């Protein structure tokens, strides 16, 4: 999915990434897992909404030569990423049923925090090095100045995982 953003807009890639929601029931049926009618209806609504929103703007994003090839390539990469993410979700859901719920949620949060921490350290080192090369001042945590941003980061880091739990 990240590779697709290089060839299409972030907005289109974000909407196309919602295709994971549609793919999970289809792949479930192929694997012999029953899917309720409520899930099918929800998936159809997501599919219709995604198609309307994403492709309504296609004409606005034509390349200089008038083609949409660059958009379609990025869209297909993003869609392919969604497919593999759907496979990952199905496999994880099969294994997750074997573990106690509480420790699983806690371990998931610990691993997410760990890998995001590594990502942040690498990004911070790169940003600081670039600032030094350009002779600019570098502030490590500019978002700390905004209470609103801190609350949003805290919610995104903790809220969704525990709300769904």
XYZ file of N, CA and C in Angstrom:
495
model
N 0.827 -1.186 0.000
C 0.000 0.000 0.000
C 0.867 1.243 0.000
N 1.947 1.224 0.738
C 2.820 2.400 0.792
C 3.423 2.695 -0.566
N 3.756 1.673 -1.317
C 4.301 1.870 -2.658
C 3.297 2.498 -3.597
N 2.017 2.195 -3.404
C 0.979 2.755 -4.254
C 0.854 4.253 -4.118
N 1.168 4.787 -2.939
C 1.063 6.232 -2.707
C 2.061 6.993 -3.576
N 3.152 6.346 -3.984
C 4.115 7.003 -4.865
C 3.534 7.277 -6.250
N 2.490 6.544 -6.630
C 1.954 6.653 -7.974
C 0.514 7.158 -8.035
N -0.078 7.415 -6.904
C -1.432 7.967 -6.854
C -1.504 8.900 -5.652
N -2.589 9.590 -5.504
C -2.685 10.534 -4.388
C -2.918 9.784 -3.072
N -2.557 10.416 -1.989
C -2.746 9.808 -0.672
C -4.229 9.618 -0.378
N -5.053 10.535 -0.866
C -6.493 10.420 -0.650
C -7.041 9.177 -1.339
N -6.683 9.000 -2.594
C -7.144 7.821 -3.331
C -6.613 6.550 -2.684
N -5.332 6.542 -2.321
C -4.756 5.353 -1.696
C -5.447 5.035 -0.376
N -5.772 6.070 0.383
C -6.464 5.853 1.652
C -7.834 5.238 1.477
N -8.564 5.719 0.483
C -9.878 5.139 0.236
C -9.783 3.729 -0.329
N -8.818 3.521 -1.205
C -8.668 2.186 -1.785
C -8.219 1.197 -0.720
N -7.455 1.666 0.255
C -7.014 0.775 1.337
C -8.201 0.224 2.123
N -9.345 0.905 2.058
C -10.529 0.381 2.729
C -11.037 -0.886 2.050
N -10.463 -1.222 0.916
C -10.861 -2.449 0.218
C -10.608 -3.679 1.079
N -9.728 -3.575 2.054
C -9.506 -4.685 2.974
C -10.821 -5.088 3.624
N -11.649 -4.095 3.954
C -12.946 -4.350 4.575
C -13.830 -5.204 3.664
N -13.715 -4.996 2.361
C -14.518 -5.757 1.410
C -13.934 -7.133 1.144
N -12.625 -7.205 1.161
C -11.964 -8.453 0.767
C -12.076 -9.544 1.815
N -12.093 -9.178 3.073
C -12.114 -10.183 4.129
C -13.306 -11.137 3.986
N -14.544 -10.660 3.777
C -15.647 -11.618 3.625
C -15.510 -12.493 2.379
N -15.038 -11.917 1.278
C -14.877 -12.707 0.059
C -13.847 -13.818 0.248
N -12.728 -13.473 0.842
C -11.687 -14.471 1.084
C -12.175 -15.495 2.107
N -12.953 -15.053 3.084
C -13.507 -15.975 4.084
C -14.356 -17.049 3.425
N -15.211 -16.642 2.494
C -16.063 -17.615 1.800
C -15.210 -18.604 1.016
N -14.174 -18.103 0.349
C -13.286 -18.991 -0.403
C -12.623 -20.000 0.525
N -12.324 -19.582 1.736
C -11.685 -20.482 2.712
C -12.696 -21.335 3.477
N -13.980 -21.162 3.170
C -15.000 -21.975 3.820
C -15.473 -21.449 5.160
N -15.207 -20.206 5.448
C -15.638 -19.578 6.701
C -16.981 -18.898 6.444
N -18.010 -19.212 7.245
C -19.318 -18.579 7.008
C -19.287 -17.078 7.297
N -20.054 -16.337 6.494
C -20.117 -14.879 6.631
C -21.591 -14.491 6.742
N -21.933 -13.671 7.737
C -23.335 -13.274 7.950
C -23.781 -12.277 6.884
N -25.086 -12.188 6.709
C -25.645 -11.262 5.718
C -25.363 -9.811 6.100
N -25.284 -9.523 7.389
C -24.972 -8.168 7.847
C -23.569 -7.744 7.386
N -22.647 -8.683 7.409
C -21.285 -8.379 6.949
C -21.288 -8.128 5.446
N -22.070 -8.917 4.682
C -22.153 -8.726 3.234
C -22.730 -7.351 2.895
N -23.769 -6.957 3.579
C -24.388 -5.654 3.322
C -23.397 -4.542 3.660
N -22.732 -4.664 4.790
C -21.738 -3.656 5.185
C -20.621 -3.564 4.169
N -20.147 -4.698 3.694
C -19.079 -4.706 2.690
C -19.531 -4.070 1.390
N -20.769 -4.325 0.989
C -21.295 -3.724 -0.242
C -21.374 -2.209 -0.116
N -21.797 -1.726 1.045
C -21.877 -0.279 1.263
C -20.479 0.341 1.205
N -19.515 -0.312 1.829
C -18.134 0.186 1.793
C -17.622 0.205 0.360
N -17.890 -0.858 -0.384
C -17.423 -0.956 -1.762
C -18.029 0.145 -2.627
N -19.317 0.360 -2.493
C -19.992 1.389 -3.276
C -19.475 2.779 -2.906
N -19.388 3.060 -1.627
C -18.896 4.357 -1.185
C -17.470 4.616 -1.624
N -16.632 3.608 -1.526
C -15.240 3.749 -1.952
C -15.160 4.031 -3.438
N -15.923 3.285 -4.238
C -15.904 3.497 -5.688
C -16.352 4.898 -6.057
N -17.408 5.370 -5.442
C -17.934 6.702 -5.753
C -16.921 7.785 -5.391
N -16.376 7.701 -4.198
C -15.458 8.742 -3.734
C -14.147 8.738 -4.507
N -13.568 7.568 -4.717
C -12.252 7.491 -5.335
C -12.303 7.827 -6.816
N -13.206 7.237 -7.543
C -13.182 7.400 -8.991
C -13.927 8.626 -9.482
N -14.631 9.324 -8.605
C -15.273 10.581 -8.990
C -14.223 11.645 -9.268
N -13.071 11.515 -8.619
C -12.017 12.518 -8.792
C -11.002 12.116 -9.850
N -11.193 10.976 -10.515
C -10.219 10.484 -11.491
C -9.925 11.464 -12.599
N -10.940 12.154 -13.090
C -10.744 13.091 -14.199
C -9.896 14.281 -13.782
N -9.934 14.639 -12.507
C -9.161 15.786 -12.025
C -7.674 15.478 -11.939
N -7.309 14.206 -11.954
C -5.924 13.837 -11.725
C -5.249 13.286 -12.976
N -5.643 13.757 -14.140
C -5.039 13.282 -15.373
C -3.589 13.711 -15.443
N -2.787 12.874 -16.066
C -1.383 13.203 -16.281
C -1.286 14.261 -17.377
N -0.085 14.798 -17.594
C 0.106 15.820 -18.614
C -0.270 15.317 -19.999
N -0.065 14.019 -20.250
C -0.404 13.465 -21.560
C -1.874 13.071 -21.652
N -2.654 13.358 -20.597
C -4.081 13.077 -20.617
C -4.446 11.660 -20.189
N -3.464 10.841 -19.838
C -3.769 9.461 -19.463
C -3.941 9.340 -17.957
N -4.565 8.252 -17.558
C -4.733 7.951 -16.136
C -3.859 6.763 -15.730
N -2.872 6.404 -16.565
C -2.051 5.219 -16.296
C -1.326 5.285 -14.964
N -0.784 6.460 -14.620
C -0.053 6.592 -13.360
C -0.972 6.359 -12.168
N -2.219 6.801 -12.283
C -3.179 6.615 -11.201
C -3.552 5.145 -11.086
N -3.815 4.510 -12.202
C -4.234 3.109 -12.177
C -3.129 2.223 -11.599
N -1.864 2.505 -11.919
C -0.763 1.711 -11.386
C -0.702 1.845 -9.862
N -0.793 3.060 -9.353
C -0.791 3.285 -7.905
C -1.997 2.663 -7.240
N -3.150 2.777 -7.907
C -4.370 2.169 -7.370
C -4.225 0.659 -7.273
N -3.660 0.051 -8.309
C -3.508 -1.408 -8.313
C -2.515 -1.868 -7.238
N -1.445 -1.112 -7.050
C -0.494 -1.459 -5.978
C -1.167 -1.374 -4.614
N -1.956 -0.328 -4.413
C -2.658 -0.160 -3.140
C -3.683 -1.273 -2.939
N -4.396 -1.625 -3.992
C -5.388 -2.699 -3.931
C -4.718 -4.039 -3.641
N -3.566 -4.272 -4.248
C -2.808 -5.501 -3.986
C -2.361 -5.545 -2.522
N -1.921 -4.423 -1.997
C -1.552 -4.350 -0.581
C -2.736 -4.647 0.317
N -3.919 -4.152 -0.056
C -5.129 -4.432 0.714
C -5.462 -5.914 0.708
N -5.263 -6.553 -0.438
C -5.520 -7.990 -0.533
C -4.632 -8.767 0.436
N -3.343 -8.465 0.433
C -2.434 -9.188 1.321
C -2.695 -8.857 2.789
N -3.140 -7.637 3.070
C -3.494 -7.282 4.444
C -4.726 -8.063 4.886
N -5.687 -8.254 3.977
C -6.884 -9.044 4.293
C -6.490 -10.495 4.623
N -5.576 -11.051 3.853
C -5.079 -12.419 4.122
C -4.436 -12.454 5.513
N -3.631 -11.441 5.811
C -2.970 -11.358 7.121
C -4.001 -11.302 8.240
N -5.047 -10.489 8.082
C -6.078 -10.379 9.111
C -6.794 -11.710 9.341
N -7.090 -12.410 8.277
C -7.764 -13.707 8.416
C -6.876 -14.722 9.127
N -5.616 -14.743 8.772
C -4.697 -15.685 9.426
C -4.521 -15.341 10.895
N -4.395 -14.052 11.192
C -4.247 -13.642 12.583
C -5.491 -13.959 13.400
N -6.665 -13.761 12.805
C -7.893 -14.036 13.550
C -8.027 -15.513 13.865
N -7.505 -16.363 13.005
C -7.554 -17.804 13.268
C -6.662 -18.169 14.456
N -5.481 -17.586 14.504
C -4.560 -17.898 15.595
C -4.919 -17.176 16.892
N -5.514 -16.001 16.781
C -5.844 -15.212 17.969
C -6.856 -15.914 18.858
N -7.714 -16.724 18.271
C -8.735 -17.428 19.051
C -8.120 -18.420 20.041
N -6.879 -18.798 19.830
C -6.205 -19.773 20.692
C -5.583 -19.149 21.945
N -5.594 -17.823 22.051
C -4.915 -17.149 23.151
C -5.917 -16.394 24.016
N -5.585 -16.203 25.308
C -6.459 -15.395 26.165
C -6.496 -13.952 25.663
N -7.670 -13.376 25.743
C -7.922 -12.076 25.133
C -7.101 -10.936 25.749
N -7.108 -10.803 27.060
C -6.419 -9.697 27.731
C -4.936 -9.630 27.408
N -4.176 -10.710 27.650
C -2.746 -10.672 27.330
C -2.463 -10.430 25.845
N -3.357 -10.920 24.984
C -3.166 -10.708 23.546
C -3.247 -9.224 23.197
N -4.223 -8.522 23.766
C -4.377 -7.091 23.515
C -3.175 -6.327 24.075
N -2.729 -6.701 25.261
C -1.583 -6.027 25.870
C -0.318 -6.247 25.046
N -0.083 -7.495 24.634
C 1.119 -7.788 23.838
C 1.075 -7.077 22.486
N -0.112 -7.005 21.894
C -0.240 -6.287 20.627
C 0.165 -4.829 20.816
N -0.323 -4.207 21.868
C 0.000 -2.808 22.131
C 1.493 -2.619 22.405
N 2.093 -3.544 23.133
C 3.531 -3.463 23.418
C 4.335 -3.555 22.126
N 3.991 -4.509 21.264
C 4.724 -4.662 20.007
C 4.528 -3.463 19.092
N 3.301 -2.944 19.019
C 3.063 -1.758 18.198
C 3.890 -0.589 18.717
N 3.896 -0.381 20.032
C 4.685 0.711 20.621
C 6.171 0.518 20.349
N 6.644 -0.716 20.451
C 8.061 -1.014 20.212
C 8.454 -0.680 18.767
N 7.688 -1.195 17.802
C 8.045 -0.968 16.398
C 7.833 0.482 15.977
N 6.807 1.141 16.528
C 6.642 2.559 16.230
C 7.775 3.371 16.854
N 8.253 2.936 18.015
C 9.393 3.599 18.641
C 10.643 3.496 17.784
N 10.876 2.321 17.229
C 12.030 2.148 16.331
C 11.890 3.050 15.119
N 10.686 3.063 14.554
C 10.427 3.916 13.391
C 10.667 5.373 13.751
N 10.173 5.809 14.921
C 10.344 7.197 15.327
C 11.827 7.535 15.504
N 12.585 6.659 16.158
C 14.016 6.921 16.384
C 14.738 7.075 15.049
N 14.467 6.177 14.106
C 15.113 6.266 12.796
C 14.712 7.539 12.062
N 13.432 7.879 12.097
C 12.958 9.084 11.435
C 13.536 10.332 12.090
N 13.595 10.322 13.419
C 14.139 11.465 14.151
C 15.623 11.661 13.823
N 16.365 10.567 13.756
C 17.785 10.656 13.420
C 17.962 11.210 12.007
N 17.138 10.757 11.084
C 17.217 11.227 9.710
C 16.849 12.701 9.609
N 15.795 13.111 10.296
C 15.353 14.504 10.268
C 16.390 15.423 10.896
N 16.985 14.998 12.009
C 18.010 15.802 12.672
C 19.245 15.936 11.787
N 19.631 14.857 11.135
C 20.808 14.904 10.251
C 20.548 15.838 9.075
N 19.362 15.781 8.520
C 19.012 16.659 7.409
C 19.006 18.123 7.847
N 18.502 18.393 9.050
C 18.484 19.763 9.574
C 19.907 20.272 9.760
N 20.807 19.411 10.272
C 22.202 19.821 10.443
C 22.856 20.124 9.103
N 22.574 19.294 8.083
C 23.149 19.530 6.753
C 22.671 20.853 6.175
N 21.434 21.211 6.440
C 20.870 22.456 5.912
C 21.129 23.653 6.822
N 21.737 23.425 7.979
C 22.006 24.504 8.912
C 20.771 24.992 9.643
N 19.743 24.181 9.690
C 18.491 24.555 10.357
C 18.490 24.055 11.794
N 17.666 24.698 12.600
C 17.456 24.220 13.963
C 16.494 23.042 13.898
N 16.676 22.105 14.796
C 15.806 20.928 14.808
C 15.156 20.788 16.171
N 13.834 20.715 16.178
C 13.097 20.515 17.415
C 12.588 19.082 17.417
N 12.943 18.325 18.451
C 12.634 16.896 18.470
C 11.141 16.611 18.574
N 10.428 17.303 19.401
C 9.017 16.998 19.628
C 8.162 18.252 19.518
N 8.001 18.801 18.330
C 7.219 20.036 18.209
C 5.750 19.838 18.578
N 5.253 18.636 18.463
C 3.848 18.365 18.771
C 3.539 18.493 20.250
N 4.568 18.491 21.108
C 4.327 18.632 22.550
C 3.784 20.011 22.916
N 3.968 20.991 22.037
C 3.474 22.337 22.321
C 1.963 22.441 22.187
N 1.334 21.456 21.565
C -0.108 21.504 21.341
C -0.804 20.443 22.190
N -1.616 20.886 23.148
C -2.362 19.948 23.977
C -3.339 19.125 23.151
N -3.937 19.761 22.145
C -4.879 19.073 21.259
C -4.196 17.904 20.540
N -3.006 18.153 20.007
C -2.262 17.106 19.307
C -1.882 15.983 20.261
N -1.465 16.319 21.459
C -1.098 15.290 22.440
C -2.290 14.392 22.762
N -3.467 14.984 22.924
C -4.667 14.190 23.210
C -4.980 13.278 22.030
N -4.877 13.795 20.805
C -5.134 12.966 19.622
C -4.132 11.821 19.509
N -2.871 12.092 19.760
C -1.851 11.035 19.695
C -2.114 9.983 20.762
N -2.458 10.411 21.951
C -2.767 9.468 23.027
C -3.975 8.618 22.656
N -5.012 9.249 22.116
C -6.199 8.496 21.715
C -5.874 7.490 20.626
N -5.135 7.914 19.596
C -4.814 7.011 18.487
C -3.897 5.883 18.947
N -3.083 6.137 19.933
C -2.187 5.113 20.431
C -2.859 4.095 21.340
N -3.867 4.551 22.082
C -4.495 3.672 23.072
C -5.952 3.398 22.750
N -6.692 4.439 22.399
C -8.131 4.360 22.244
C -8.689 3.262 21.363
N -8.369 3.264 20.063
C -9.024 2.309 19.163
C -8.814 0.849 19.561
N -7.616 0.501 19.963
C -7.352 -0.883 20.327
C -8.147 -1.348 21.525
N -8.251 -0.497 22.517
C -8.983 -0.874 23.715
C -10.482 -0.675 23.565
N -10.880 0.266 22.712
C -12.312 0.455 22.472
C -12.879 -0.759 21.747
N -12.120 -1.310 20.826
C -12.572 -2.500 20.090
C -12.451 -3.737 20.961
N -11.623 -3.681 21.971
C -11.425 -4.842 22.840
C -12.629 -4.991 23.698
